[in-house]
CSV table of C-alpha atoms in Angstrom, one decimal:
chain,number,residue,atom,x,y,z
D,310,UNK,CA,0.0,0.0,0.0
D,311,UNK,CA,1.4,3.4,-1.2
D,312,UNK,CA,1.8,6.2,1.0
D,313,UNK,CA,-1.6,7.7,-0.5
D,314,UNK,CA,-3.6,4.4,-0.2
D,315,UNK,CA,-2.1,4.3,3.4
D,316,UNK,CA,-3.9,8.2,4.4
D,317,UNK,CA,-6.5,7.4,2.2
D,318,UNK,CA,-7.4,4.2,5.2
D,319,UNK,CA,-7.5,6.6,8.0
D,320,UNK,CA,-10.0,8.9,6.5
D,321,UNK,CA,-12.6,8.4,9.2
D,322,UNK,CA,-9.7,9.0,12.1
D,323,UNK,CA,-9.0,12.2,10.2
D,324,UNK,CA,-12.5,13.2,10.8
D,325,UNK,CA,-12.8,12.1,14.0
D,326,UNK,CA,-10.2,14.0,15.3
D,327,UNK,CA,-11.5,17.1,13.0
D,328,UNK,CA,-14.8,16.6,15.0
D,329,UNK,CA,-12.9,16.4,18.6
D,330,UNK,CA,-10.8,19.5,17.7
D,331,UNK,CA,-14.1,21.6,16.9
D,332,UNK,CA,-16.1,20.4,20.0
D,333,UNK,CA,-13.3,21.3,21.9
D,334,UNK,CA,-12.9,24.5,21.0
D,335,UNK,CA,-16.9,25.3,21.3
D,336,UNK,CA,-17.0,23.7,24.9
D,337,UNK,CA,-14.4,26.1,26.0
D,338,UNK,CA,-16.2,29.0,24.6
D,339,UNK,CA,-18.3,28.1,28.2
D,340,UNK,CA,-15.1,29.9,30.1
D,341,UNK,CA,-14.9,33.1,27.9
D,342,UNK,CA,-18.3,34.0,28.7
D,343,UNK,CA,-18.5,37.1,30.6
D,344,UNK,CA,-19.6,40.7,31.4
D,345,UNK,CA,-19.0,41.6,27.9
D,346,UNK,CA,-21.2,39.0,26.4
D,347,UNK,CA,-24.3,40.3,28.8
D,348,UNK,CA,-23.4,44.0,27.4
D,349,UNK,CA,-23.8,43.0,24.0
D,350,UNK,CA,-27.1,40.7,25.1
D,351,UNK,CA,-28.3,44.1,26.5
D,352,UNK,CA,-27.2,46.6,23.8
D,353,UNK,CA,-29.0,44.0,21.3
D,354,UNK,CA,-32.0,43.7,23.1
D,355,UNK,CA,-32.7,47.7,23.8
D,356,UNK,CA,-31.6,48.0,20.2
D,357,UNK,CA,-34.0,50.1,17.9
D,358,UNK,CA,-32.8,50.2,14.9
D,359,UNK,CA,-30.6,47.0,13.0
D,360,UNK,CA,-28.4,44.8,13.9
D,361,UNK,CA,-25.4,44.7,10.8
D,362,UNK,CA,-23.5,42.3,11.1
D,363,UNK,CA,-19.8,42.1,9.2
D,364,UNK,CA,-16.9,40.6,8.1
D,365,UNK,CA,-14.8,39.4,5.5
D,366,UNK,CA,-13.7,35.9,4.3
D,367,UNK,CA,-14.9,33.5,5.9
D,368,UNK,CA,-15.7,35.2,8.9
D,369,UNK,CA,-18.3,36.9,6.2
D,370,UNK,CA,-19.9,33.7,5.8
D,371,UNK,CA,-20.3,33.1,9.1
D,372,UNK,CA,-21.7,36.3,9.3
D,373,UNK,CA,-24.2,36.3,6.9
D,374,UNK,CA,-25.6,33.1,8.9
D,375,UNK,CA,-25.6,34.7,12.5
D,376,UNK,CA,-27.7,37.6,10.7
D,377,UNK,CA,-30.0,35.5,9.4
D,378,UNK,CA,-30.7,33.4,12.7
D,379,UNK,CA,-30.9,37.0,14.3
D,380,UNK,CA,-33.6,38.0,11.8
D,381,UNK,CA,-35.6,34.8,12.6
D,382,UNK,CA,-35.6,34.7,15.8
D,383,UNK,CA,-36.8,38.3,16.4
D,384,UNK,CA,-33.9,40.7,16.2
D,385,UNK,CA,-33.8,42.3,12.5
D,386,UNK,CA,-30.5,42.2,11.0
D,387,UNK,CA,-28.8,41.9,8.0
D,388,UNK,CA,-25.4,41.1,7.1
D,389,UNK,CA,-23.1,44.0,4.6
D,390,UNK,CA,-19.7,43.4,3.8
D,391,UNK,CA,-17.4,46.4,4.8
D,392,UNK,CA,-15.9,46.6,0.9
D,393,UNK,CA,-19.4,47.9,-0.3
D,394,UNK,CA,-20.0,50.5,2.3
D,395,UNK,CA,-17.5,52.4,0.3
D,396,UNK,CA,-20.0,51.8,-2.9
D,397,UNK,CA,-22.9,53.2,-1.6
D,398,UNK,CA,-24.2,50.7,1.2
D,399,UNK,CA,-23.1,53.0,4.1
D,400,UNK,CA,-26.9,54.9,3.3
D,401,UNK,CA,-28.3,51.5,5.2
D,402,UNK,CA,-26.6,52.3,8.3
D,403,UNK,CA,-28.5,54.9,10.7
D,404,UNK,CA,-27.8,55.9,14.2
D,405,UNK,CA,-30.4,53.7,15.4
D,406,UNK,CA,-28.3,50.9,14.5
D,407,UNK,CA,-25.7,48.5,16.1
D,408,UNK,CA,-22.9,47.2,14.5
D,409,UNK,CA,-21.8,43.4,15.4
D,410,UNK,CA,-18.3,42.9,13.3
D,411,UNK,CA,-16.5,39.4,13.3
D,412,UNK,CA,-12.9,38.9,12.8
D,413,UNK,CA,-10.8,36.1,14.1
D,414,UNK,CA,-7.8,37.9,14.6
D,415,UNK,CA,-9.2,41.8,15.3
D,416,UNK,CA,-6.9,42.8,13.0
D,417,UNK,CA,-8.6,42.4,9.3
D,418,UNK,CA,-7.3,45.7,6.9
D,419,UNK,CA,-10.8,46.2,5.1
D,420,UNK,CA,-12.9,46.0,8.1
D,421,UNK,CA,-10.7,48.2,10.6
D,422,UNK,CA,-11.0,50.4,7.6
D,423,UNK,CA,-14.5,50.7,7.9
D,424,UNK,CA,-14.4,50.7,11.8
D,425,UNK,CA,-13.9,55.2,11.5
D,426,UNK,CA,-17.0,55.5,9.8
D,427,UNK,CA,-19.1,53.6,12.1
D,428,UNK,CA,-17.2,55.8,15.1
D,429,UNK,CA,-18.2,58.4,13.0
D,430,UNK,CA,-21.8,58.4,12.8
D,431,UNK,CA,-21.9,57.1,16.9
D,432,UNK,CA,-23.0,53.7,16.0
D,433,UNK,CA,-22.2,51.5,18.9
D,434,UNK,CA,-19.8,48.3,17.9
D,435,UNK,CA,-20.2,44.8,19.4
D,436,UNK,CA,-17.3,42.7,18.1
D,437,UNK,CA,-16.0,38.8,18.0
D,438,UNK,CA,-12.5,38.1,17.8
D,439,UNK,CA,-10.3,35.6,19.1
D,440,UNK,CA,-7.6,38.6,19.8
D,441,UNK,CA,-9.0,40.8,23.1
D,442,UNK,CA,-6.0,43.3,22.7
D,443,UNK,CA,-7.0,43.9,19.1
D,444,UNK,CA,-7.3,46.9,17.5
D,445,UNK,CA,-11.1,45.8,16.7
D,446,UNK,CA,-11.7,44.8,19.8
D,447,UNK,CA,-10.1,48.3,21.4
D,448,UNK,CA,-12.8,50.5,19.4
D,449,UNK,CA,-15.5,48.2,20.5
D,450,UNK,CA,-18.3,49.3,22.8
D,451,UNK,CA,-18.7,45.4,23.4
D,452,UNK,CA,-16.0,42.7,22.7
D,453,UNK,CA,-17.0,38.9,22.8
D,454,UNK,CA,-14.0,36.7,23.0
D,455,UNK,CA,-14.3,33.7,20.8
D,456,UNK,CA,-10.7,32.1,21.0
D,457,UNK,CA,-9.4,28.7,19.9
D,458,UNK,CA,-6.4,26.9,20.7
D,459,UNK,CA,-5.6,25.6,17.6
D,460,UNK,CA,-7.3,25.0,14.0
D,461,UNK,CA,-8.9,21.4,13.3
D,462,UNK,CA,-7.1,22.1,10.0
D,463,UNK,CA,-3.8,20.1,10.5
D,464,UNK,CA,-1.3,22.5,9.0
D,465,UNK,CA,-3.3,25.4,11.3
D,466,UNK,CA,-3.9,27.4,8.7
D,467,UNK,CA,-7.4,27.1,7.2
D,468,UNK,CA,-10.2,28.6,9.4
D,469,UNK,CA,-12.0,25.5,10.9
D,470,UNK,CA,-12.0,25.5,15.0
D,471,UNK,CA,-12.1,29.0,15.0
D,472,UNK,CA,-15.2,29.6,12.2
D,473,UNK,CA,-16.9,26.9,13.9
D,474,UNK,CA,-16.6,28.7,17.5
D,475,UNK,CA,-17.5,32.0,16.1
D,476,UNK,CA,-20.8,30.8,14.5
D,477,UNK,CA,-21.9,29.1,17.7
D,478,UNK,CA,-21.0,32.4,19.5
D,479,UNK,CA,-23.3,33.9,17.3
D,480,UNK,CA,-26.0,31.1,18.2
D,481,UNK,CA,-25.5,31.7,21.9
D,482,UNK,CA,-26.3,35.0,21.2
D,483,UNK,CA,-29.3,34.6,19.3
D,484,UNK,CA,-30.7,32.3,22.2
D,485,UNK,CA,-29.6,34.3,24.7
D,486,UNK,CA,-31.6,37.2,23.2
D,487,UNK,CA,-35.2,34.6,22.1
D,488,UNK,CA,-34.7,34.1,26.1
D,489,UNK,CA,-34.6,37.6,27.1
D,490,UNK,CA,-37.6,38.4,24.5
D,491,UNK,CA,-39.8,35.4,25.7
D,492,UNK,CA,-39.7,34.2,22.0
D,493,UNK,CA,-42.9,32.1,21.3
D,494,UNK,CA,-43.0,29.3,18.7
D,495,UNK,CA,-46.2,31.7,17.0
D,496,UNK,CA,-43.6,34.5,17.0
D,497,UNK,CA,-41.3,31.7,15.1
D,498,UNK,CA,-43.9,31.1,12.7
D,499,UNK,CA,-44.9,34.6,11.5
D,500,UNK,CA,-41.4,34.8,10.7
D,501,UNK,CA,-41.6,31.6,8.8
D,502,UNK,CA,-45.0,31.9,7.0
D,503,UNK,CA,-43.9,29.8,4.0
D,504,UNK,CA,-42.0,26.9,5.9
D,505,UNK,CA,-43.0,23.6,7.2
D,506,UNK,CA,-42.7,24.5,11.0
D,507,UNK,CA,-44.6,27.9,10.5
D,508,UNK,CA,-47.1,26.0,8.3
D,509,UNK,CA,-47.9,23.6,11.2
D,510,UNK,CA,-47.6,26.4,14.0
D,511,UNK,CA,-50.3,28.6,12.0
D,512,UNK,CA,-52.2,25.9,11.3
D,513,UNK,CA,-55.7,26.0,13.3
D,514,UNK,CA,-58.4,23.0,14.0
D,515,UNK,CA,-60.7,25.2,11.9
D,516,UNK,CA,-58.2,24.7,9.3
D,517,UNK,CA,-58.0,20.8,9.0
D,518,UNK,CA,-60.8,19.3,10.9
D,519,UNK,CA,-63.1,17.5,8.6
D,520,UNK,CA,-66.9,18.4,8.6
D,521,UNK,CA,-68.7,16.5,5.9
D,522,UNK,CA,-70.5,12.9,6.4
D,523,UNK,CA,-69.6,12.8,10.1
D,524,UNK,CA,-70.0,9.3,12.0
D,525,UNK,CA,-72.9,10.7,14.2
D,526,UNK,CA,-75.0,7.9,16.6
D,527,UNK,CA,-77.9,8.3,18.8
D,528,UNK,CA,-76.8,7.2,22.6
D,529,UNK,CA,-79.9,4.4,22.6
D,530,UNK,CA,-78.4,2.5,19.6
D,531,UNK,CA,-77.5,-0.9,19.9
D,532,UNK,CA,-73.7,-1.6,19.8
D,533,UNK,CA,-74.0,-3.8,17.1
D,534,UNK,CA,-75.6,-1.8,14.4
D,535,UNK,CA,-73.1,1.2,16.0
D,536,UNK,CA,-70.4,-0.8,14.9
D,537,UNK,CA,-71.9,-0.7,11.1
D,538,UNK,CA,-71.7,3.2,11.3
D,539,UNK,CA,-68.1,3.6,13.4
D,540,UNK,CA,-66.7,1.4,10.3
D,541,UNK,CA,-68.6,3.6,7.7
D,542,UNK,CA,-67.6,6.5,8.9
D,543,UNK,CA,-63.5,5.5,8.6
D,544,UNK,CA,-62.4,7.2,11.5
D,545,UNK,CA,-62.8,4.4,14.2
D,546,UNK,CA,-64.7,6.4,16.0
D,547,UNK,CA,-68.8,8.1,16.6
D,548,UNK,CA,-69.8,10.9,17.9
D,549,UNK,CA,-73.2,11.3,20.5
D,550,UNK,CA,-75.2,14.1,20.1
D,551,UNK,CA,-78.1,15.9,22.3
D,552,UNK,CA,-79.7,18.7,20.4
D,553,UNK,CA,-76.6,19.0,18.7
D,554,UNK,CA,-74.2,18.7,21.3
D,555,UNK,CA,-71.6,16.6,21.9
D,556,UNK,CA,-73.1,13.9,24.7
D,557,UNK,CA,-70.4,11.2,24.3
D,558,UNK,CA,-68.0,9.2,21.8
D,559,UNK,CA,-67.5,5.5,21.5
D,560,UNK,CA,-64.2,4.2,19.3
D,561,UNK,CA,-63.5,1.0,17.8
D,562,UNK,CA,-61.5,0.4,20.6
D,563,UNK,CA,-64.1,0.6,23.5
D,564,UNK,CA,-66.4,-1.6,20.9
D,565,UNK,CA,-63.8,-4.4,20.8
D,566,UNK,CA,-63.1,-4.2,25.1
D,567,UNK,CA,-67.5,-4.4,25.5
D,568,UNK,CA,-67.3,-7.4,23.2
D,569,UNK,CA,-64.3,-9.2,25.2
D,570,UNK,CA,-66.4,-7.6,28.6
D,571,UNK,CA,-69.9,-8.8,27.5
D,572,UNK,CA,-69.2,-11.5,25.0
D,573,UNK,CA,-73.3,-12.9,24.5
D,574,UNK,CA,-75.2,-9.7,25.8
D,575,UNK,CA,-72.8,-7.2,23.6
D,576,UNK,CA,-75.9,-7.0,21.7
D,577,UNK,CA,-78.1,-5.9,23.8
D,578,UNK,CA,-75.9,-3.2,25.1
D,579,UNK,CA,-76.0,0.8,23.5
D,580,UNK,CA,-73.8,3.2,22.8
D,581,UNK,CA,-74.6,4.8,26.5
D,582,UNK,CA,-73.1,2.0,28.1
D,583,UNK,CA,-69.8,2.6,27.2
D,584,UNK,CA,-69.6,5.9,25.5
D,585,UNK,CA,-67.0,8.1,26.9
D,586,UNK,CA,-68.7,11.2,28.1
D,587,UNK,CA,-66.4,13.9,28.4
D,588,UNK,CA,-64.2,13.7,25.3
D,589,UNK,CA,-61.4,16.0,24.1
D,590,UNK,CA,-62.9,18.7,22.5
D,591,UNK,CA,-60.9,21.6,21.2
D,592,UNK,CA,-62.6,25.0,19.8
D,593,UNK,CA,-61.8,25.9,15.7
D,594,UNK,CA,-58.4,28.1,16.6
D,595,UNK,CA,-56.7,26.3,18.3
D,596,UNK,CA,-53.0,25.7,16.6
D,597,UNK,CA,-52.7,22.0,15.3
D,598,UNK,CA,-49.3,21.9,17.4
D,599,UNK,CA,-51.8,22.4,20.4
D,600,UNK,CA,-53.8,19.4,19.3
D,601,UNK,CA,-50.7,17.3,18.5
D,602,UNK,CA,-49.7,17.9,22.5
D,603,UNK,CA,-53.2,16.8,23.6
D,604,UNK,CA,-53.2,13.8,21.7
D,605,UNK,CA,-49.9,13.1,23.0
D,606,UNK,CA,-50.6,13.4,26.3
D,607,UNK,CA,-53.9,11.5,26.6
D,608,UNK,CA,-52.8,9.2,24.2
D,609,UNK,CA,-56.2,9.5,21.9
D,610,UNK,CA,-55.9,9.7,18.1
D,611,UNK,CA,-58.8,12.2,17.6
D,612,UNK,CA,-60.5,15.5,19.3
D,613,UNK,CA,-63.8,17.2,18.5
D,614,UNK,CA,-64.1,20.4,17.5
D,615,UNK,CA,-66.6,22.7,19.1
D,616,UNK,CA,-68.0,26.1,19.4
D,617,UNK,CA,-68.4,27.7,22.6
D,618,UNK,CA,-71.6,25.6,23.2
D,619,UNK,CA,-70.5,22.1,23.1
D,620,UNK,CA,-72.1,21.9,19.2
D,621,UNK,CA,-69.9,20.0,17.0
D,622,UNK,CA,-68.0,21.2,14.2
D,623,UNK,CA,-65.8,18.8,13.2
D,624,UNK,CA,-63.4,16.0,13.7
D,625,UNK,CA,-59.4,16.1,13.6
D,626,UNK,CA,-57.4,13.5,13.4
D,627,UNK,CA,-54.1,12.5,13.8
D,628,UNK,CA,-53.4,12.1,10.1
D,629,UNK,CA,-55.3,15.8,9.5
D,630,UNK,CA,-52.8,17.0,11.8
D,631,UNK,CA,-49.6,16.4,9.4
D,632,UNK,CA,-51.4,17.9,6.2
């Protein structure tokens, strides 16, 4: 086996140890938490303008991703690199603003660059470097340190350890700050109106339930033609009413333990024998993650909708609750 065949072998051990270097140097991000991180927490949160975040390289790219999570998590932000502010993109910058500028060493030329003109207009700077006695981190009304021993890269060159710490810096922050805010999952989902999650957290009873050709049975009828109508109705369930309220609900279940129960006088029993009478019932808003909990916890595959009467509306089931 040649010497390339040979590395080639230890592929997975490469990315082991990759994988241990990086957890490493995010666990001991724990330690450099300080002061400083709960001043940029509160300049963030009492912010009312923008948070800008910037950098160049990849501490750019990481950048871009923190402002994103900021932005959907309820702090607006954006992310500008420092090179186009001198093209015209300093207009987006107002007082109002703060600036949050990444930079593993403290010391990058084009954003220090840019660092006067944010002085300039009184724009208050949080920064992230791995270097505290840094020029960036000097100027800064905030400085987060976010410093790694080494690079997973073995020649400890290429950003790996130290992009990976910064972007869960920038996580911790964005927590932090949902924390502070009491960030709900609805607030989540009007951020996310065209995504899965905020599909499901919009998502109301009134929305899914079905209404049409309901398995509805009279309380006095005999089990055994009631099992005709639960199996015709293809939810493995029926539904009681009284003047158009919900009086109890029988499922295919509760059928099957009154015939192992009563065995030769099943037949003669009705659906008042072993109808449940206080079912889950849930009124037309309420969020299908709501409904998902309930079913979860009382371990029942279907609630009833209702108005404020105790009238049906409609049935949801568990399938209804994944459209």
């Amino acid at each position: 086996m040649n010497n390339k065949e040979n590395r080639l072998s230890h592929a997975r051990e490469y990315a082991k140890q990759s994988l241990l270097d990086e957890a490493q140097a995010v666990e001991s991000l724990i330690a450099q938490l300080d002061e400083s991180f709960d001043r940029a927490v509160d300049m963030i949160y009492h912010c009312r303008g923008k948070v800008i975040v910037t950098g160049v390289g990849k501490s750019g790219n990481i950048g871009a991703k923190i402002a994103a999570t900021f932005s959907s998590t309820g702090t607006p932000s954006f992310f500008i690199n420092p090179l186009d502010v001198y093209h015209g993109d300093l207009g987006v910058i107002t007082p109002d603003d703060i600036i949050l500028a990444l930079s593993n060493s403290g010391q990058t030329d084009e954003l220090l660059r840019f660092i006067p003109i944010v002085l300039h207009m009184h724009v208050p700077i949080i920064s992230m470097t791995g270097n505290p006695n840094s020029l960036l981190a000097k100027y800064s009304d905030a400085h987060i340190l976010v410093s790694v021993s080494k690079e997973a890269c073995p020649l400890n060159l290429a950003p790996t350890s130290s992009t990976t710490a910064a972007l869960a810096m920038g996580d911790a922050l964005a927590i932090a700050l949902m924390k502070v805010r009491d960030f709900k999952p609805n607030d989540f989902a009007h951020l996310h109106p065209g995504g899965e999650l905020g599909k499901r957290l919009l998502t109301t009873a009134g929305d899914v339930m079905k209404t049409d050709d309901l398995p509805i049975i009279p309380a006095d009828m005999h089990l055994g033609e009631a099992i005709i109508h639960v199996s015709k109705g293809k939810l493995g369930l029926g539904v009681s009413l009284a003047d158009g309220r919900v009086e109890g609900l029988i499922t295919d279940g509760d059928i099957r333990r009154a015939m192992e129960r009563w065995q030769s006088e099943f037949f003669d029993k009705t659906v008042r024998d072993i109808m449940t009478t206080h079912p889950k019932c849930v009124s037309p808003n309420t969020k299908v993650t709501e409904i998902q909990r309930i079913m979860n916890k009382h371990k029942v595959h279907t609630v009833l909708v209702v108005d404020q009467s105790c009238h049906l509306l409609g049935i949801v089931d568990h399938y209804r609750c994944m459209l």
